[in-house]
């Protein structure tokens, strides 16, 4: 895995648009001050709200099968466990 590029605090100030455009494009940076690493700029992960039917169908075809009986058994076992949540009493 390649190390992310380091940028100085001064570079961040003077090239902020260029750097933010790169972050928006998926690039991460380590920010330094006086030669010491002080932080990271990383892009936020975007949550997808919609998956097209064709993509869902394609993923479903390659997904491993699930035993309905095992799934129900796991649900029953989980529901039967005593909750550690103090508000659940």
Coordinates of C-alpha atoms in Angstrom, one line a residue, residues 29-85:
X29 CA -3.0 13.6 2.8
X30 CA -0.9 13.7 6.0
X31 CA -0.6 17.3 7.2
X32 CA 2.7 18.3 8.8
X33 CA 3.9 21.3 10.9
X34 CA 7.5 21.9 11.6
X35 CA 8.3 18.5 10.2
X36 CA 5.9 16.6 12.5
X37 CA 2.8 14.9 11.4
X38 CA -0.2 16.5 13.0
X39 CA -3.2 15.2 11.1
X40 CA -4.8 13.6 8.1
X41 CA -7.2 14.8 5.4
X42 CA -9.2 12.0 4.2
X43 CA -12.4 11.9 2.0
X44 CA -15.6 11.1 3.7
X45 CA -17.2 7.9 2.6
X46 CA -20.4 8.6 0.7
X47 CA -23.4 6.5 1.6
X48 CA -25.4 5.2 -1.3
X49 CA -29.1 5.5 -0.8
X50 CA -30.2 3.6 -3.9
X51 CA -28.9 0.5 -5.6
X52 CA -30.3 -0.1 -9.1
X53 CA -32.4 -3.3 -9.4
X54 CA -29.9 -4.7 -12.0
X55 CA -27.0 -4.2 -9.7
X56 CA -28.9 -5.8 -6.8
X57 CA -29.8 -8.7 -9.0
X58 CA -26.2 -9.2 -10.1
X59 CA -24.9 -9.1 -6.5
X60 CA -27.7 -11.5 -5.4
X61 CA -26.7 -14.1 -8.1
X62 CA -23.2 -14.4 -6.7
X63 CA -24.1 -14.2 -3.0
X64 CA -23.7 -17.3 -0.8
X65 CA -26.8 -19.2 0.1
X66 CA -28.4 -18.9 3.5
X67 CA -30.1 -21.7 5.3
X68 CA -33.5 -20.4 6.5
X69 CA -33.6 -22.9 9.3
X70 CA -30.1 -21.9 10.6
X71 CA -31.1 -18.2 10.3
X72 CA -34.2 -18.7 12.4
X73 CA -32.3 -20.7 14.9
X74 CA -29.8 -17.9 15.3
X75 CA -32.5 -15.4 15.7
X76 CA -34.3 -17.5 18.4
X77 CA -31.0 -18.0 20.3
X78 CA -30.2 -14.3 20.2
X79 CA -33.7 -13.3 21.3
X80 CA -33.5 -15.8 24.2
X81 CA -30.3 -14.3 25.6
X82 CA -30.6 -12.0 28.5
X83 CA -30.1 -8.4 27.6
X84 CA -27.2 -6.4 29.3
X85 CA -29.1 -3.2 28.5

